[in-house]
Tab-separated table of C-alpha atoms in Angstrom:
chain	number	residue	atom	x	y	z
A	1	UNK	CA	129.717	61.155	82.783
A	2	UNK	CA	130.350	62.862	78.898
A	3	UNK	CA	133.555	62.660	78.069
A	4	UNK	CA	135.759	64.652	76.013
A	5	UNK	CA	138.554	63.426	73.603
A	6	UNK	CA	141.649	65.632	71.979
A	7	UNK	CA	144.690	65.156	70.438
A	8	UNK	CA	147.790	64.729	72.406
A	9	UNK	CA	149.885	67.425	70.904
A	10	UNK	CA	150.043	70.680	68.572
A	11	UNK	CA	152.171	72.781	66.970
A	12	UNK	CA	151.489	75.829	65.808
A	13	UNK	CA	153.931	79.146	65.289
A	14	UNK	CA	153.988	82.204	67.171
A	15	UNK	CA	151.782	85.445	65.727
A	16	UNK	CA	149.775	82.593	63.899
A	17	UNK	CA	145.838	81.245	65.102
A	18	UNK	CA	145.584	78.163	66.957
A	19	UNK	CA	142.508	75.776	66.924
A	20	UNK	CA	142.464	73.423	69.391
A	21	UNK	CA	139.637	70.280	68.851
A	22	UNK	CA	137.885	68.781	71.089
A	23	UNK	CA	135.180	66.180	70.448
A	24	UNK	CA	132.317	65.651	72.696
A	25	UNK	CA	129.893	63.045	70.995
A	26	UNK	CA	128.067	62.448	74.297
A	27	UNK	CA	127.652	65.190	75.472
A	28	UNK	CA	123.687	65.955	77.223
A	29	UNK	CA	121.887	69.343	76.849
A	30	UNK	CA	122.947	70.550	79.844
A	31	UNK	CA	126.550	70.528	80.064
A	32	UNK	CA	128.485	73.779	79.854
A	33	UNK	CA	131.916	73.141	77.761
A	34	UNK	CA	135.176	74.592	79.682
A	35	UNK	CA	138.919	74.878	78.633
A	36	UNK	CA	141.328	75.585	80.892
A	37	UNK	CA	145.026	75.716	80.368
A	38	UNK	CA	148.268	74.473	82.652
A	39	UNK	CA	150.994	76.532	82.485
A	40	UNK	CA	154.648	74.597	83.522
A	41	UNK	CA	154.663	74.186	87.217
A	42	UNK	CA	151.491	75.869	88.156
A	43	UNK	CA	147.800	75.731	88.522
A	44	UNK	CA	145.312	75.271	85.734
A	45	UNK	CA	143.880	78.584	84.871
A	46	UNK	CA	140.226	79.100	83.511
A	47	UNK	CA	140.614	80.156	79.580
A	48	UNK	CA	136.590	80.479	78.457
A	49	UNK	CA	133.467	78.126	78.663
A	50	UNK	CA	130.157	78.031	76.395
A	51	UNK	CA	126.668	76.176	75.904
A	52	UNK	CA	125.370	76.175	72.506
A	53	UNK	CA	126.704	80.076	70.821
A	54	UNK	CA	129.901	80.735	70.191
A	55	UNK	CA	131.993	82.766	72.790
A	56	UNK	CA	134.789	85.238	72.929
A	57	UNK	CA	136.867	87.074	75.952
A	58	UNK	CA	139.819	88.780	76.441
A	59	UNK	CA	142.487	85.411	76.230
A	60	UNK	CA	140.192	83.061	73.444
A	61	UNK	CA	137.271	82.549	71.055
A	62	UNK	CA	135.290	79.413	71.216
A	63	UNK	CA	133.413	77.835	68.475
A	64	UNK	CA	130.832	75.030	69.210
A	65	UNK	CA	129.797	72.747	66.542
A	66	UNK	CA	125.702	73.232	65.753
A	67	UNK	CA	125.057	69.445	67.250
A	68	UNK	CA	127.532	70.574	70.255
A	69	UNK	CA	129.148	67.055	69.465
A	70	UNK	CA	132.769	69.022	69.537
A	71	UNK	CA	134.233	72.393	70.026
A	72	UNK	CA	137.241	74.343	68.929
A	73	UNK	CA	139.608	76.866	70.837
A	74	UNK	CA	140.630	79.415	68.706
A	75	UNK	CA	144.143	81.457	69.851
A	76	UNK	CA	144.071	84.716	67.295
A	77	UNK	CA	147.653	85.114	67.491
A	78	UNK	CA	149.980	82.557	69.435
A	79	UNK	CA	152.514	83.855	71.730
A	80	UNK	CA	155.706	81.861	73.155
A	81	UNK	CA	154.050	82.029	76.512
A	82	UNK	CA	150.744	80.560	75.248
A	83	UNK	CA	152.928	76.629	75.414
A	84	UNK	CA	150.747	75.057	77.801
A	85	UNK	CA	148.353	71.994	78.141
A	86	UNK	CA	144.955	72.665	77.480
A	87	UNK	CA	141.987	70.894	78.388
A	88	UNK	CA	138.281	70.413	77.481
A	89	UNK	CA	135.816	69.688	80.073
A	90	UNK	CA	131.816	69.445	80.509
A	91	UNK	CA	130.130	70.586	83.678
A	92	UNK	CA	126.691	70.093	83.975
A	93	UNK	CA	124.790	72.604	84.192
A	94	UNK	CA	123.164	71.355	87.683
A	95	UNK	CA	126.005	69.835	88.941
A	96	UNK	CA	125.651	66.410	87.964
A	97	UNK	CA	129.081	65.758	87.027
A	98	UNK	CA	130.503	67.647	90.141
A	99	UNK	CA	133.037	64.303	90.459
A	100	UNK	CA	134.768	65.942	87.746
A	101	UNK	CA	138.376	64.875	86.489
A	102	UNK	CA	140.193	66.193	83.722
A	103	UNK	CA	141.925	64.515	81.081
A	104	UNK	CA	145.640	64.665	79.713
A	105	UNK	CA	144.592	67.283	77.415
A	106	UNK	CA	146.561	68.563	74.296
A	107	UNK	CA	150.127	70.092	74.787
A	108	UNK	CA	150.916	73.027	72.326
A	109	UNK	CA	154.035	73.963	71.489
A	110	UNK	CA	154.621	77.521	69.925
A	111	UNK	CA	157.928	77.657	67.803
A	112	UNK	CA	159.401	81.386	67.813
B	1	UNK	CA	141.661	89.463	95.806
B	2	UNK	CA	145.003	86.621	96.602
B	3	UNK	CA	142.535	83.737	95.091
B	4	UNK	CA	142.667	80.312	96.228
B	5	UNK	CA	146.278	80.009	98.045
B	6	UNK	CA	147.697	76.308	98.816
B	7	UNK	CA	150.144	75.601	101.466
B	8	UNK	CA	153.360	74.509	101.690
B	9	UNK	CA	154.424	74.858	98.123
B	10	UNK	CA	156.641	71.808	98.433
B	11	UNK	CA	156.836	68.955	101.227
B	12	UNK	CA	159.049	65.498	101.486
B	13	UNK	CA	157.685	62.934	103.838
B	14	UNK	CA	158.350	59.568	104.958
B	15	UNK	CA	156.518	56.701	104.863
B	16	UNK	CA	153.875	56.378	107.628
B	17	UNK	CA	153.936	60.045	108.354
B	18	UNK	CA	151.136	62.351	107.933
B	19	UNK	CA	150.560	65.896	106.801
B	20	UNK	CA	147.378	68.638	106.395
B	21	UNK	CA	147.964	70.608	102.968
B	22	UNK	CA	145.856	73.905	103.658
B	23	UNK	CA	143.456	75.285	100.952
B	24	UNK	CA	142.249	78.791	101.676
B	25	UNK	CA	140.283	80.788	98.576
B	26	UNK	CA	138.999	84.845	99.417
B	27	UNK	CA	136.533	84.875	97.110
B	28	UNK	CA	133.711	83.468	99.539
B	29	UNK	CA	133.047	80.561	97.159
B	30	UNK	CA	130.601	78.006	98.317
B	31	UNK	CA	131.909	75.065	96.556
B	32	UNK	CA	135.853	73.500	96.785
B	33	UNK	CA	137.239	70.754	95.418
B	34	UNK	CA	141.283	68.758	95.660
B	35	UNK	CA	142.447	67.218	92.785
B	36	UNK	CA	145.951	65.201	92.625
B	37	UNK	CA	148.345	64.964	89.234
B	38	UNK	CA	150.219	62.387	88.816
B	39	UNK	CA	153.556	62.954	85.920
B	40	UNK	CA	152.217	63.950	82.435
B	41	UNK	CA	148.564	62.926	83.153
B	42	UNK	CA	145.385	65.235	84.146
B	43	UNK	CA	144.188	65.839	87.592
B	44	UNK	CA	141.566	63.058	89.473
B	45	UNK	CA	139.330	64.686	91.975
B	46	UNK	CA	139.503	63.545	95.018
B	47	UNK	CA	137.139	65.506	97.650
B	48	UNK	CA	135.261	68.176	97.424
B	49	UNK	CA	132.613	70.502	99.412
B	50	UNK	CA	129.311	72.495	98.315
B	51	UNK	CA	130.172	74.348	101.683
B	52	UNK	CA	131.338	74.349	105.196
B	53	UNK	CA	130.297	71.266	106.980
B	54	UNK	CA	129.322	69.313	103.577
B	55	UNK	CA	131.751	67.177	102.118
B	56	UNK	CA	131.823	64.218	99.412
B	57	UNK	CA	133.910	61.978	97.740
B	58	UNK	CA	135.136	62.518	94.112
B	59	UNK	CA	137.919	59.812	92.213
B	60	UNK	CA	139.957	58.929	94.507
B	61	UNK	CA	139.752	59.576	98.143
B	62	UNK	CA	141.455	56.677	99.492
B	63	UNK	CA	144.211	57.560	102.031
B	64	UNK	CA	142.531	60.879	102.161
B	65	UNK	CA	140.292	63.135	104.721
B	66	UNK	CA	138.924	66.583	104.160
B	67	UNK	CA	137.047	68.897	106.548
B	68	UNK	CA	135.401	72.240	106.091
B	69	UNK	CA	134.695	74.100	109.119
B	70	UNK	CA	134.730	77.566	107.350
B	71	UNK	CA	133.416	79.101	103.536
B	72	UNK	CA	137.218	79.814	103.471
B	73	UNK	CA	139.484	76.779	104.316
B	74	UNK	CA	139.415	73.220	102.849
B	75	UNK	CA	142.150	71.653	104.209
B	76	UNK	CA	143.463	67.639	103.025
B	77	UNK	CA	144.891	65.278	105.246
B	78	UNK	CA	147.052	62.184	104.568
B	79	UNK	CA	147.050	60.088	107.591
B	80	UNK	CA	149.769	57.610	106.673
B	81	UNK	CA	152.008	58.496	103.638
B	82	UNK	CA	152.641	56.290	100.896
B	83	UNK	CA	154.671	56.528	97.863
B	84	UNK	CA	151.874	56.412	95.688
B	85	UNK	CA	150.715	59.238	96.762
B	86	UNK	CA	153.374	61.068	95.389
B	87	UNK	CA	151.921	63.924	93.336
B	88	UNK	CA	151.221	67.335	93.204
B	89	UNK	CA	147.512	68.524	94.830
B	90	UNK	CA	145.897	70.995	93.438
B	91	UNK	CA	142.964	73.011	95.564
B	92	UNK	CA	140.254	74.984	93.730
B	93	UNK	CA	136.756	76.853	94.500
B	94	UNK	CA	133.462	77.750	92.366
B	95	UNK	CA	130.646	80.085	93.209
B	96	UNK	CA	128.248	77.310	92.092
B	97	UNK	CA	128.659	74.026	91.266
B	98	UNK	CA	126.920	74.278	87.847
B	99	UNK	CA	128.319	74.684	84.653
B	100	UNK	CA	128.206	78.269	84.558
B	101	UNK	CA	130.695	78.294	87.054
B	102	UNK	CA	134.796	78.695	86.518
B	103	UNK	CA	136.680	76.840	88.526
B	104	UNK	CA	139.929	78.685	90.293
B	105	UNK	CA	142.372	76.501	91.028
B	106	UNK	CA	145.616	77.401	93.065
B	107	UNK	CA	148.962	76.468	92.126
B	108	UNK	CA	149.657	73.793	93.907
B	109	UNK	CA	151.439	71.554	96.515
B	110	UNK	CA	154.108	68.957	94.981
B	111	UNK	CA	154.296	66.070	97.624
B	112	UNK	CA	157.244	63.608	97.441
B	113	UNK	CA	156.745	60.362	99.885
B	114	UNK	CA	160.124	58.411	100.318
């Protein structure tokens, strides 16, 4: 299965962008990228997925390298309750990798 | 729309005893999956279902057994509790199993075995 790599922690302050990395050297033509993000004490909780173009929704943006070998999540303006671990993960487009598992992911921390 | 909805939020057990953690999603999603987290690392799958009588293996199933006898429920049960299975379980649902797909992911049980 691809797998994805990312630092263990960021900092970044509140009202100021975020990028989160992720690197995905092996990643195949078919898998979809996902981040999702853990709040303390609860679920994760889908953020925004993309193939090859960049995409943007209502909590993210997400900008995918041209060779799709990495990705970055872009928060336009932190907030105190965006502190959370986030992770990058590739789904296959058909499935493949259903026995998915998700990493540690990166913790950010969001300083008032 | 509730989501995916995991029962009991919390739950002590003994060693040797055994428990179902219930799983139920209202979004009529095909495809369900458990995952476990263990302290400060990410979550192993460790069943999941592309629909009701269809289950497979993810991670790490051992000391687990799933069944799915509706689109709705996707219940886990640990026949005899150990302490490493101490964790919190996570239950989530897809409409596909492809990468177009979200997963949805409830909010989990946090098991303690003593």
């Amino acid at each position: 299965d691809a797998k994805t790599t990312q630092p263990n922690s960021m900092e970044s302050n509140e009202e100021e962008p975020v990028h989160l990395p992720c690197n995905h050297s092996t990643i195949s033509g078919t898998d979809y990228i996902h981040w999702y993000r853990q709040l303390p004490s609860q679920g994760p909780e889908y953020v925004i997925h993309g193939l090859t173009s960049n995409v943007n929704n209502r909590m993210a943006s997400l900008a995918i390298a041209e060779d799709r070998k990495s990705s970055t999540l872009i928060l336009h303006r932190a907030t105190l309750r965006d502190a959370a671990v986030y992770y990058c993960i590739l789904r296959d487009q058909i499935g493949a990798n259903s026995k998915l598992t998700f990493g540690k992911g990166i913790t950010l921390s969001v300083r008032p | 729309n509730a989501g995916v909805t995991q029962t009991p939020k919390f739950r002590i057990l003994k060693i040797g005893q055994s428990m179902t953690l219930q799983c139920t999603q209202d979004m009529n999603h095909n495809y369900m999956y458990w995952y476990r987290q263990d302290p400060g690392m990410g979550l192993k799958l460790i069943y999941y279902s592309v629909g009701a009588g269809i289950t497979d293996k993810g991670e790490v199933p051992n000391g687990y057994n799933v069944s799915r006898s509706t689109t709705e429920d996707f219940p886990l049960r640990l026949e005899l509790a150990a302490p490493s299975q101490t964790s919190v379980y996570f239950c989530a649902s897809s409409y596909s199993i492809g990468g177009q797909s979200p997963l949805h992911f409830g909010n989990g049980t946090r098991l303690t075995v003593t």
